[in-house]
């Protein structure tokens, strides 16, 4: 008689990117493992994956060999890199036990869905594509929609996308676009926050502030008097009394939070311009506008560029820091913020920023960049705000932080927003995945 372990279904998840910075695909793996699949996760391990995966006996992570740095012209480098990725991906796929299906994310289409399709054809496995965005629209940002590479990517996406067994996508707008333009049927699986993204108590926020104060000077208490015998410890935002009670400093700075992959589809010049204007207003009217500490988390290719721009700013009332936070600290920071900002505008106009989903899960209202389908997530004035320019973002920051933290005029609006965020938090990733994805897998 075969053991239960021998009868377990095998699945493969392919991430042709950094696994640690691919939360949606990691959540897929966790859900598949919880559904009693043995999952081979293939991708690059540049950042630490979730502990739910690294410690799970039903998950095996296969690290792809990174492309060696070669000094080649742009097009040649892209071609060599695609060949390298195709070969290394194929070598891993043929080394694992044959999966029932391979779930891969798009983008990148080149070479991911080509290699996965070829592998599935010979292995008699099913290919499932999770459409996060389009490869060709991302490539078009740096070149032209008519360039050969962009046209090739678009042809590959449409051709191989139609050969997948089934498809998932992130918005209704993308679902409609896939069907109307490429005759691809997809199921909408909205990003939802897992349970670790939740609101925190003031005690939990203080604990985070004290932890961060050890490594980030801006979180340390520099202005508040610790000589009071009743104060046990203090951060720049909160203090803890000797009896264990935690309180906010009345004249604390406001905490503005953004997260990014520092890529071209997020224009942080808009945020910097808004912070310029806010700094001017707060300097002229310091009684009504607080100091602002802006924390921008993440890694990516444009980080050094924007760090240099930030360093040049002669701000008096604004400070910006750009730390990289571990998986456990990131949700804690979001839950401790006063307002979030999202600059993602989507190369296709058809995807939604997961960072906003995370912020909503933590009860953090968001100012989000306006684009085609942002209304599927952010409802202006109801659970957050949308802006189309630096001036609009400046106005939202000034309105939200005027007379902070006791802006009586905004009390009712803030309560309504928090109620909407609580409603959003009722449906988490696990329940949504069970509702949308499990029926698709049962068809296999």
PDB file of N, CA and C in Angstrom, residues 43 71 78 96 154 203 215 320 322 392:
ATOM      1  N   UNK A  43      12.969  30.163  -8.473  1.00  0.00           N
ATOM      2  CA  UNK A  43      13.176  31.592  -8.655  1.00  0.00           C
ATOM      3  C   UNK A  43      14.524  32.017  -8.123  1.00  0.00           C
ATOM      4  N   UNK A  71      29.463  43.218 -19.805  1.00  0.00           N
ATOM      5  CA  UNK A  71      29.425  44.552 -20.400  1.00  0.00           C
ATOM      6  C   UNK A  71      29.084  44.418 -21.881  1.00  0.00           C
ATOM      7  N   UNK A  78      20.172  41.838 -23.317  1.00  0.00           N
ATOM      8  CA  UNK A  78      18.828  41.307 -23.119  1.00  0.00           C
ATOM      9  C   UNK A  78      18.700  39.923 -23.739  1.00  0.00           C
ATOM     10  N   UNK A  96      13.108  18.354 -11.255  1.00  0.00           N
ATOM     11  CA  UNK A  96      12.129  18.142 -10.197  1.00  0.00           C
ATOM     12  C   UNK A  96      11.177  17.017 -10.577  1.00  0.00           C
ATOM     13  N   UNK A 154       4.971  41.133 -26.943  1.00  0.00           N
ATOM     14  CA  UNK A 154       3.512  41.131 -27.081  1.00  0.00           C
ATOM     15  C   UNK A 154       3.038  39.895 -27.828  1.00  0.00           C
ATOM     16  N   UNK A 203       0.856  49.828  22.129  1.00  0.00           N
ATOM     17  CA  UNK A 203       1.979  49.125  22.761  1.00  0.00           C
ATOM     18  C   UNK A 203       2.842  48.433  21.710  1.00  0.00           C
ATOM     19  N   UNK A 215      18.589  51.356  15.243  1.00  0.00           N
ATOM     20  CA  UNK A 215      19.315  51.329  13.975  1.00  0.00           C
ATOM     21  C   UNK A 215      19.013  52.535  13.087  1.00  0.00           C
ATOM     22  N   UNK A 320      13.358  62.217   5.166  1.00  0.00           N
ATOM     23  CA  UNK A 320      13.058  61.018   4.382  1.00  0.00           C
ATOM     24  C   UNK A 320      14.149  59.989   4.618  1.00  0.00           C
ATOM     25  N   UNK A 322      15.207  55.741   3.743  1.00  0.00           N
ATOM     26  CA  UNK A 322      14.905  54.679   2.768  1.00  0.00           C
ATOM     27  C   UNK A 322      15.479  53.335   3.233  1.00  0.00           C
ATOM     28  N   UNK A 392      -1.971  67.996  -6.276  1.00  0.00           N
ATOM     29  CA  UNK A 392      -3.073  67.291  -5.617  1.00  0.00           C
ATOM     30  C   UNK A 392      -2.572  66.512  -4.402  1.00  0.00           C
TER      31      UNK A 392
END
